[in-house]
Short mmCIF file of C-alpha atoms in Angstrom, two decimals:
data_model
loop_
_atom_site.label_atom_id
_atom_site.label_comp_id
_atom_site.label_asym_id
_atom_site.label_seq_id
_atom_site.Cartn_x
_atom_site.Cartn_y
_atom_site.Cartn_z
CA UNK Z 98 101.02 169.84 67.32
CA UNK Z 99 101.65 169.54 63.40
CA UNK Z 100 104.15 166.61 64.22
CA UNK Z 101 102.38 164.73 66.38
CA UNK Z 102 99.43 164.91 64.14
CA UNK Z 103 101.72 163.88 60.76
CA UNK Z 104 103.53 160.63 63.46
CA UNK Z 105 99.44 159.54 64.26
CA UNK Z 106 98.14 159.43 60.95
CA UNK Z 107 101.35 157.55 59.52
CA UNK Z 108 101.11 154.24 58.59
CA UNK Z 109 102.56 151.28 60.55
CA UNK Z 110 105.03 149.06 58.69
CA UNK Z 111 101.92 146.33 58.47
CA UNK Z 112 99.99 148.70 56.97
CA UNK Z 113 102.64 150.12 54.95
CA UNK Z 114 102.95 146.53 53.33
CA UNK Z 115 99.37 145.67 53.28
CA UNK Z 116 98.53 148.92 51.04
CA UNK Z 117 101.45 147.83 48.51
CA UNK Z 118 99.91 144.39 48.41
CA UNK Z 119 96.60 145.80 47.58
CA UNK Z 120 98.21 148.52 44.86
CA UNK Z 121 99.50 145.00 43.32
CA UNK Z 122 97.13 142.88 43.29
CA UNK Z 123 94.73 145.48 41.72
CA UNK Z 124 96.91 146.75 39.42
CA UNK Z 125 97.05 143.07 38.19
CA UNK Z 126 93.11 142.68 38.69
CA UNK Z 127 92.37 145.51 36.30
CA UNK Z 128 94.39 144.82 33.76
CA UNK Z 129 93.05 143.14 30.39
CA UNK Z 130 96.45 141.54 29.61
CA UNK Z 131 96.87 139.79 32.75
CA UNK Z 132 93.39 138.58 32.88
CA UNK Z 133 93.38 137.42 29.19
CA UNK Z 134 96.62 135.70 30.09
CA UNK Z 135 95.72 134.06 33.44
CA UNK Z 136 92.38 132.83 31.16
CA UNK Z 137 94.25 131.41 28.09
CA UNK Z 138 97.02 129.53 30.72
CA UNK Z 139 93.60 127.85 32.54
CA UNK Z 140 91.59 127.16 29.13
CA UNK Z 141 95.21 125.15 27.68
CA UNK Z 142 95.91 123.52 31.00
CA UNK Z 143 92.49 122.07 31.11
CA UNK Z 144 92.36 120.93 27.38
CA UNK Z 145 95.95 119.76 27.85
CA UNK Z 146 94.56 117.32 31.06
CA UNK Z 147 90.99 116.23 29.38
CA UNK Z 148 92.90 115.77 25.99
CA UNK Z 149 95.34 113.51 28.07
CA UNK Z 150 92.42 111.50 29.72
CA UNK Z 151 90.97 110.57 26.40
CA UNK Z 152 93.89 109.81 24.38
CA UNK Z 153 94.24 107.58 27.18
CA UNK Z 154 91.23 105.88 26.63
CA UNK Z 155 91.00 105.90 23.37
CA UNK Z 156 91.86 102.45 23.32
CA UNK Z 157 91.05 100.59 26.22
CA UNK Z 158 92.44 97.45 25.10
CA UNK Z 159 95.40 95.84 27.15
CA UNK Z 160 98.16 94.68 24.55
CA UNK Z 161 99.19 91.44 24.98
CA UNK Z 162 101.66 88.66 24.07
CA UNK Z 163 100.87 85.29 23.72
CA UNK Z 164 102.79 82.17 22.27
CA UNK Z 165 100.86 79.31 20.18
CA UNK Z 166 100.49 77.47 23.07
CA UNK Z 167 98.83 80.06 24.94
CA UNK Z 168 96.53 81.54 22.80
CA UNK Z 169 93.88 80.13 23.82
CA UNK Z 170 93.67 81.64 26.94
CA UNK Z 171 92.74 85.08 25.14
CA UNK Z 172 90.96 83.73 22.32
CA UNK Z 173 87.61 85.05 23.49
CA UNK Z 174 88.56 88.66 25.33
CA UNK Z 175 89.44 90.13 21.67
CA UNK Z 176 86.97 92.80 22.64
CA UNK Z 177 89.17 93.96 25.62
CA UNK Z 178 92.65 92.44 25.22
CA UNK Z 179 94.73 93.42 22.02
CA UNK Z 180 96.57 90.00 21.07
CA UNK Z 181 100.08 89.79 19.61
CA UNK Z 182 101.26 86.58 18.46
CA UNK Z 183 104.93 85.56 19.66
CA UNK Z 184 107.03 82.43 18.37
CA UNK Z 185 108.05 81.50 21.47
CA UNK Z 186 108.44 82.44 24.97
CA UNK Z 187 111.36 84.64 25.26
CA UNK Z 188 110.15 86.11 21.56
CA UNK Z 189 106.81 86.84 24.06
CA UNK Z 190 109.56 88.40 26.76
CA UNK Z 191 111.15 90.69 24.45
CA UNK Z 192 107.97 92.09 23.51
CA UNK Z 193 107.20 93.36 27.06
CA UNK Z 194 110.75 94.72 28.09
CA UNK Z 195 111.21 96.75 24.47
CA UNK Z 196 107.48 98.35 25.81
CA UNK Z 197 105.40 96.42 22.62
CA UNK Z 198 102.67 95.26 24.79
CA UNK Z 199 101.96 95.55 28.40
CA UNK Z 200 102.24 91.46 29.37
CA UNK Z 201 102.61 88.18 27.93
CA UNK Z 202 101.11 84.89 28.09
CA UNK Z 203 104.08 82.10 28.17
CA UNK Z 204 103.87 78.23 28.62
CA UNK Z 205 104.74 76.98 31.73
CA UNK Z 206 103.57 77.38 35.51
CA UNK Z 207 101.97 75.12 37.60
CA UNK Z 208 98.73 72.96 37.21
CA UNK Z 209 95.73 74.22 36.87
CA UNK Z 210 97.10 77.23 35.12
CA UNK Z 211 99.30 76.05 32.08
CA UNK Z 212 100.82 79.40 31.85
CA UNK Z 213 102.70 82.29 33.19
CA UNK Z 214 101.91 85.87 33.23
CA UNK Z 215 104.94 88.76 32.29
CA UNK Z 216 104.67 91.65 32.36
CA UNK Z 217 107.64 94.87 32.91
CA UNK Z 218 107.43 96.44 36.12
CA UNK Z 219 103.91 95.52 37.60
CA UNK Z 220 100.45 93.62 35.80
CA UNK Z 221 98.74 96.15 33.86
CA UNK Z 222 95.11 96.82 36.06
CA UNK Z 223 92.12 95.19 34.84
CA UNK Z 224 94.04 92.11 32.84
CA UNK Z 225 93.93 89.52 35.69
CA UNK Z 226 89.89 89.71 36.17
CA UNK Z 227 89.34 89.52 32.51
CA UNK Z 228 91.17 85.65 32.62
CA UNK Z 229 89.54 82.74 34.20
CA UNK Z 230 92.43 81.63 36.74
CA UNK Z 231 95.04 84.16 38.62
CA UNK Z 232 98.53 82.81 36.90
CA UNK Z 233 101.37 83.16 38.01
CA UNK Z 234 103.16 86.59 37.59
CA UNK Z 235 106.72 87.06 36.70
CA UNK Z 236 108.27 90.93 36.27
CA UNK Z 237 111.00 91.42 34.63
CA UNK Z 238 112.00 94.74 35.93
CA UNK Z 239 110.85 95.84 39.87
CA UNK Z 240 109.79 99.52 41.02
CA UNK Z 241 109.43 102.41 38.76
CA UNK Z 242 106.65 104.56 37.15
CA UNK Z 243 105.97 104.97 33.24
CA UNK Z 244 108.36 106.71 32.03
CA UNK Z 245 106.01 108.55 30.00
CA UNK Z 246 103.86 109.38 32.97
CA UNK Z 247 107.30 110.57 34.79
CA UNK Z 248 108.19 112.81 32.09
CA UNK Z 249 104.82 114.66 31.69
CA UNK Z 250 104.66 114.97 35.86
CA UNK Z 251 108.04 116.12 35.72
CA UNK Z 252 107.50 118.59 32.64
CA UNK Z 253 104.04 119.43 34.29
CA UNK Z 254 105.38 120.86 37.47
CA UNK Z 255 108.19 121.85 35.67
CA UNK Z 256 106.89 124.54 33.56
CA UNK Z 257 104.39 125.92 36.24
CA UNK Z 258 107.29 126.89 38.56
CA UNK Z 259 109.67 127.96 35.69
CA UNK Z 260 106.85 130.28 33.74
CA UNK Z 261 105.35 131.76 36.99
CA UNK Z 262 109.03 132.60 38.06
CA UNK Z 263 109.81 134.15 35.16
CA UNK Z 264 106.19 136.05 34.31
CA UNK Z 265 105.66 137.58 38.06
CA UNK Z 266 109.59 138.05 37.99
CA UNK Z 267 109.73 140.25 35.54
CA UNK Z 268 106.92 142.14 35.97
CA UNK Z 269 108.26 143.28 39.63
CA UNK Z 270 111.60 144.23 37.91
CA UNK Z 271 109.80 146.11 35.47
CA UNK Z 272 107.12 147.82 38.23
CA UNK Z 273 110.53 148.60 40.27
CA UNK Z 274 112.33 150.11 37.19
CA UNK Z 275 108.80 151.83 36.28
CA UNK Z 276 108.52 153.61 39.60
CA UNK Z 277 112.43 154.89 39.54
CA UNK Z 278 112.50 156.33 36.04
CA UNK Z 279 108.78 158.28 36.48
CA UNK Z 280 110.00 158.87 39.98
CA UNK Z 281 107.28 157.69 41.74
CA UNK Z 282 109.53 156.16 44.07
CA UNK Z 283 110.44 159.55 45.70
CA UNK Z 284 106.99 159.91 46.70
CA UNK Z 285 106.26 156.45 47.84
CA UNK Z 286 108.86 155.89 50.25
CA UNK Z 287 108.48 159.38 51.89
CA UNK Z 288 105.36 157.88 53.10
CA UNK Z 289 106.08 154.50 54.18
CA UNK Z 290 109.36 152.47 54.56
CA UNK Z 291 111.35 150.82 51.91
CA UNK Z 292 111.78 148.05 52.70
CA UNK Z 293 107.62 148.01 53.36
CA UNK Z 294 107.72 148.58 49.58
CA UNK Z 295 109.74 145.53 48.48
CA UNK Z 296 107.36 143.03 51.17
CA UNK Z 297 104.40 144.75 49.29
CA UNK Z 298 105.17 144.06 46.48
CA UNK Z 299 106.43 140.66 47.04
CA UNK Z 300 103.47 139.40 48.96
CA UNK Z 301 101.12 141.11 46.15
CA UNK Z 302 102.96 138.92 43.58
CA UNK Z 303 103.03 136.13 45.72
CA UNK Z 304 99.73 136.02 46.23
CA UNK Z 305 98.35 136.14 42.40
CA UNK Z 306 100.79 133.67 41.41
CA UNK Z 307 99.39 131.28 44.46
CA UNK Z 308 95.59 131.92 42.75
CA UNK Z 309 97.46 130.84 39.63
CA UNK Z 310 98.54 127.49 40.94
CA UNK Z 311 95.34 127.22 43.13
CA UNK Z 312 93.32 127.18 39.69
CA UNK Z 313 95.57 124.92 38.26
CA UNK Z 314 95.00 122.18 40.86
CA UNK Z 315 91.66 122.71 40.36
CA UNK Z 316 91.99 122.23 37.05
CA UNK Z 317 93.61 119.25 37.09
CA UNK Z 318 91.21 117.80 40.14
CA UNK Z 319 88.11 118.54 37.75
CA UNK Z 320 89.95 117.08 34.19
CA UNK Z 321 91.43 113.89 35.66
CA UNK Z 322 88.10 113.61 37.48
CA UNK Z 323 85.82 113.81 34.55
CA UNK Z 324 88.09 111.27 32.05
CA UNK Z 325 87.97 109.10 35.37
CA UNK Z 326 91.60 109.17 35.79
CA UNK Z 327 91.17 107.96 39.80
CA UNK Z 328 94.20 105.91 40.15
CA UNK Z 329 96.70 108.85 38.52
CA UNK Z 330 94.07 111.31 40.91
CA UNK Z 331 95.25 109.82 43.91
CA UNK Z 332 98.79 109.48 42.65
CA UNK Z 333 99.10 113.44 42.33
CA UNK Z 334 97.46 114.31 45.77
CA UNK Z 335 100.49 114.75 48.11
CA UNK Z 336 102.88 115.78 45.00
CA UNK Z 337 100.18 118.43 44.47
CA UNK Z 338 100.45 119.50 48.12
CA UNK Z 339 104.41 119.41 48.45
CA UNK Z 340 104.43 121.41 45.30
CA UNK Z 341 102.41 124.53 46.45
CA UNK Z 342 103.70 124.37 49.79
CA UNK Z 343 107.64 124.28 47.96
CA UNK Z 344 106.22 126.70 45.46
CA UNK Z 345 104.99 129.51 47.85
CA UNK Z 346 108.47 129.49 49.69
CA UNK Z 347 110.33 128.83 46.42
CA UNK Z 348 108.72 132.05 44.95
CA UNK Z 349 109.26 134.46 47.82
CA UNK Z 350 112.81 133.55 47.38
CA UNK Z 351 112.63 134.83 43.75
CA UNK Z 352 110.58 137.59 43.76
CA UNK Z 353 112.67 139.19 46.48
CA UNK Z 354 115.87 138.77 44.30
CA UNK Z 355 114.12 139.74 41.21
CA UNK Z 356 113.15 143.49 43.23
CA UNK Z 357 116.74 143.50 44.36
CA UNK Z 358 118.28 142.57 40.79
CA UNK Z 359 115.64 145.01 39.15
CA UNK Z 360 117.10 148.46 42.04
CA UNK Z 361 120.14 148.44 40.33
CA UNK Z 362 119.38 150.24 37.39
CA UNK Z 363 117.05 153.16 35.75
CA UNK Z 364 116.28 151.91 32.53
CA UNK Z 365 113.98 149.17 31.10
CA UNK Z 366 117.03 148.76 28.50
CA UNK Z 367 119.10 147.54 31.33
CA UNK Z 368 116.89 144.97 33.16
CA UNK Z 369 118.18 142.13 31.20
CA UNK Z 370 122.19 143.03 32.84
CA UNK Z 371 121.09 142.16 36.24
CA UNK Z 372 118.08 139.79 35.93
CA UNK Z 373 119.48 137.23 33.29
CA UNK Z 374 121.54 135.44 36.03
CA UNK Z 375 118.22 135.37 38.23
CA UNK Z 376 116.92 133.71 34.79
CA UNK Z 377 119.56 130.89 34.49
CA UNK Z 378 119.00 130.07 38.09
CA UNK Z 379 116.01 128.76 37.14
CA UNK Z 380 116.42 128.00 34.08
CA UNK Z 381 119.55 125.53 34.70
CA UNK Z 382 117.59 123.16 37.60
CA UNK Z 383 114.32 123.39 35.46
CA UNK Z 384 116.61 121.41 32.38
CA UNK Z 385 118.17 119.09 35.33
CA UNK Z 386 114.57 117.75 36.30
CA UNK Z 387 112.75 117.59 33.35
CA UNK Z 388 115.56 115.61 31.34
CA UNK Z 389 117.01 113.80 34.22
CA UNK Z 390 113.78 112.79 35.67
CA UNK Z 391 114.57 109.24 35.57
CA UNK Z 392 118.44 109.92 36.77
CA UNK Z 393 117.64 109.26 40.70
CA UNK Z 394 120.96 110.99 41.70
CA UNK Z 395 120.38 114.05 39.50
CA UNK Z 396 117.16 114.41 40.71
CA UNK Z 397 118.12 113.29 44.50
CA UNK Z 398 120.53 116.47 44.01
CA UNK Z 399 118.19 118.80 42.32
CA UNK Z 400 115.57 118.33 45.10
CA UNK Z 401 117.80 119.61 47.82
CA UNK Z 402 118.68 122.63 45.49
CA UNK Z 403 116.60 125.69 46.33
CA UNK Z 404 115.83 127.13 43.11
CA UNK Z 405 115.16 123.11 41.88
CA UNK Z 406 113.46 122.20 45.14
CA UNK Z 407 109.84 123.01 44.30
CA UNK Z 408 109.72 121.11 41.23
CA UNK Z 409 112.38 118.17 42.14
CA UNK Z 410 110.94 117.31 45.43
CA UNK Z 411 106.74 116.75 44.64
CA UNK Z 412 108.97 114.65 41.32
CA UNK Z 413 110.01 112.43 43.97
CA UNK Z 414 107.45 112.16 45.96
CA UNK Z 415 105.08 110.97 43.15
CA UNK Z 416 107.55 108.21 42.39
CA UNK Z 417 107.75 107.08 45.43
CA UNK Z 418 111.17 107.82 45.81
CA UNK Z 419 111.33 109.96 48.50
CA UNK Z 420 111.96 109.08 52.47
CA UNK Z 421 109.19 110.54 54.36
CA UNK Z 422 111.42 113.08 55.99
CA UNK Z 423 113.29 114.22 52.94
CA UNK Z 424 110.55 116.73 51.67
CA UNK Z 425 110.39 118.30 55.32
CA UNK Z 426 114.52 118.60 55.17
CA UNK Z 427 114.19 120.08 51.83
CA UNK Z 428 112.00 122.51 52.87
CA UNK Z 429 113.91 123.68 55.77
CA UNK Z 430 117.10 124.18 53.25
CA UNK Z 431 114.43 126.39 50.89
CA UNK Z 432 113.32 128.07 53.73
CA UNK Z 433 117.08 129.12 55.21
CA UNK Z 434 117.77 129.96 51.97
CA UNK Z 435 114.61 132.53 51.75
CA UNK Z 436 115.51 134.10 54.76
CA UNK Z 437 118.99 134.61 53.08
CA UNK Z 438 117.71 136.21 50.35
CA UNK Z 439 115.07 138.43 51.66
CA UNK Z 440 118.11 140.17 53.73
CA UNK Z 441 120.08 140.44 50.88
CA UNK Z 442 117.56 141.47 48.53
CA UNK Z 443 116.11 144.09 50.95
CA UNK Z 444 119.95 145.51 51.62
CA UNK Z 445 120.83 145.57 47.87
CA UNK Z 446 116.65 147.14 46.73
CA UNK Z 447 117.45 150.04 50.32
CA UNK Z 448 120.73 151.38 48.77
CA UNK Z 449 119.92 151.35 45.03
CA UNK Z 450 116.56 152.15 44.89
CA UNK Z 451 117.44 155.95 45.14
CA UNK Z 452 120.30 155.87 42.69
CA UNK Z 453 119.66 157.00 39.35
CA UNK Z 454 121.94 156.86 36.26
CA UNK Z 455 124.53 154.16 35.34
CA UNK Z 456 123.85 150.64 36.89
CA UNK Z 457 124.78 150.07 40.55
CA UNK Z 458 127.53 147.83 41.02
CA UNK Z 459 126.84 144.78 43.14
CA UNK Z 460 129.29 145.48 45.84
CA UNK Z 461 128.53 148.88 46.23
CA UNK Z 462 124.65 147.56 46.48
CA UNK Z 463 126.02 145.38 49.46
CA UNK Z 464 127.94 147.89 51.00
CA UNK Z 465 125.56 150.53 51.24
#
């Protein structure tokens, strides 16, 4: 009678993970350090984007070149063209490919124009309404994005994944290493399954670090929206998409190895021996894409990379570099590689989580 009663009233393995999640997620909820910190990373990220907007703004002038012969063409659009005089055409040239101004007026070009307009990669937006005739346009370089605007996409993304992996990282290693050296881990998994434990808290994590990067796009939606950023808006919509969709997979992946990593000892002390190769895993790809961002076959690489996907991939995408299908292969790579390392993270965090004393070794975590 007593053993029927005690198999009715336990928990499923759903529920099992579902009351984890929820001891996660509130333990998070109520506490003042994770709040104040979750507050501070939204207040910089939106100073960070309307500061950006501004300074953009600041001075809405278009810089450009012009030669004595063309002048004239810009002598009255001082108010909204910033004029640099050149000695000569290629003088004018040189001034757009070494990044001085934006275009150049040269002689030359067919009647009625008198002139030709350069610019680098493409004709900076607004300049050809301001003059009275369409010119002709010659670019000296073809393709490409700012490579300032690059950069600060690639650092942007960059630094979301990399701090979110480490912050909600450690904290499961520490909550794992918590529960074995006050014990509390006896208790826990005579009432549900372990391996219920390690998808609790997983999915709890999982789930406040998605809010995190939900508020972020927000964020950036609302800044870019009110310093009328439209174009560089638009630009960021499907990155923005490919990078919580690689980030929610690319996480999981994490998380699980951090709880595995974190099993193998019984001391806070000793946390650093088995997550600091976790660390460089992310650490290494973040470098790769943020200073390679304008190597394509470094980043090509990185993107396939599953601890480098979620950031190298929405890279690509916003510079147009990617094949429509390459995200989705991507993705299936992160997504075999998950799998991977949910097995191997639950079979390492099942046969150390009991084990107190000196750190388990790897292979004996394997082995069982």
């Amino acid at each position: 009678m007593s053993s029927s009663t005690a198999s009715t009233s336990a928990p499923s393995f759903g529920q099992s993970v579902w009351l984890v999640t929820e001891r996660e997620i509130g333990s998070k909820l109520r506490s003042k350090a994770f709040l104040i910190s979750t507050g501070i990373l939204f207040a910089i990220a939106l100073v960070a984007v309307v500061w950006g907007g501004f300074a953009a703004q600041s001075d809405s002038r278009i810089p450009v070149a012009v030669t004595p012969q063309t002048s004239g063409a810009v002598s009255e659009l001082t108010s909204a063209v910033e004029v640099t005089e050149a000695t000569d055409a290629d003088a004018a040239r040189e001034l757009v490919r070494s990044g001085d101004v934006d275009a150049a007026l040269i002689p030359g070009g067919a009647e009625p124009f008198g002139y030709t307009l350069v610019a680098n990669e493409s004709v900076p937006s607004g300049l050809m309404p301001l003059l009275s005739i369409s010119p002709p346009v010659e670019l000296l370089e073809t393709g490409g994005v700012d490579f300032m605007l690059r950069y600060f996409v690639a650092l942007g993304f960059g630094i979301i994944f990399f701090m979110a992996a480490i912050t909600f990282g450690s904290t499961i290693a520490q909550s794992v290493v918590e529960e074995k050296q006050t014990r509390v881990v006896e208790l826990l998994i005579s009432a549900i399954p372990t391996r219920a434990l390690l998808a609790g808290k997983v999915l709890g994590n999982t789930v406040l670090a998605m809010g995190q990067i939900v508020g972020l796009g927000a964020i950036a939606i609302i800044g870019l929206t009110v310093t009328d950023q439209s174009t560089l808006l638009t630009g960021l919509g499907a990155p923005l998409v490919w990078f919580a969709v690689f980030f929610l997979f690319g996480f999981v992946l994490l998380a699980s190895l951090f709880a595995a990593a974190a099993a193998m000892v019984s001391r806070q002390e000793d946390i650093g021996a088995t997550t600091t190769p976790l660390t460089m895993l992310v650490m290494a790809p973040y470098f790769l894409v943020v200073f390679f961002n304008d190597n394509p076959v470094v980043l090509s690489v990185m993107s396939y990379v599953p601890f480098s996907a979620p950031v190298g991939m929405p890279v690509r995408v916003f510079l147009g570099e990617a094949q429509w299908w390459e995200p989705l292969l991507s993705l299936a790579i992160l997504l075999a590689t998950c799998v991977a390392a949910i097995m191997v993270g639950a079979r390492i965090y099942e046969n150390s989580l009991l084990r107190m004393g000196a750190r388990v070794k790897l292979a004996e975590a394997l082995k069982g």
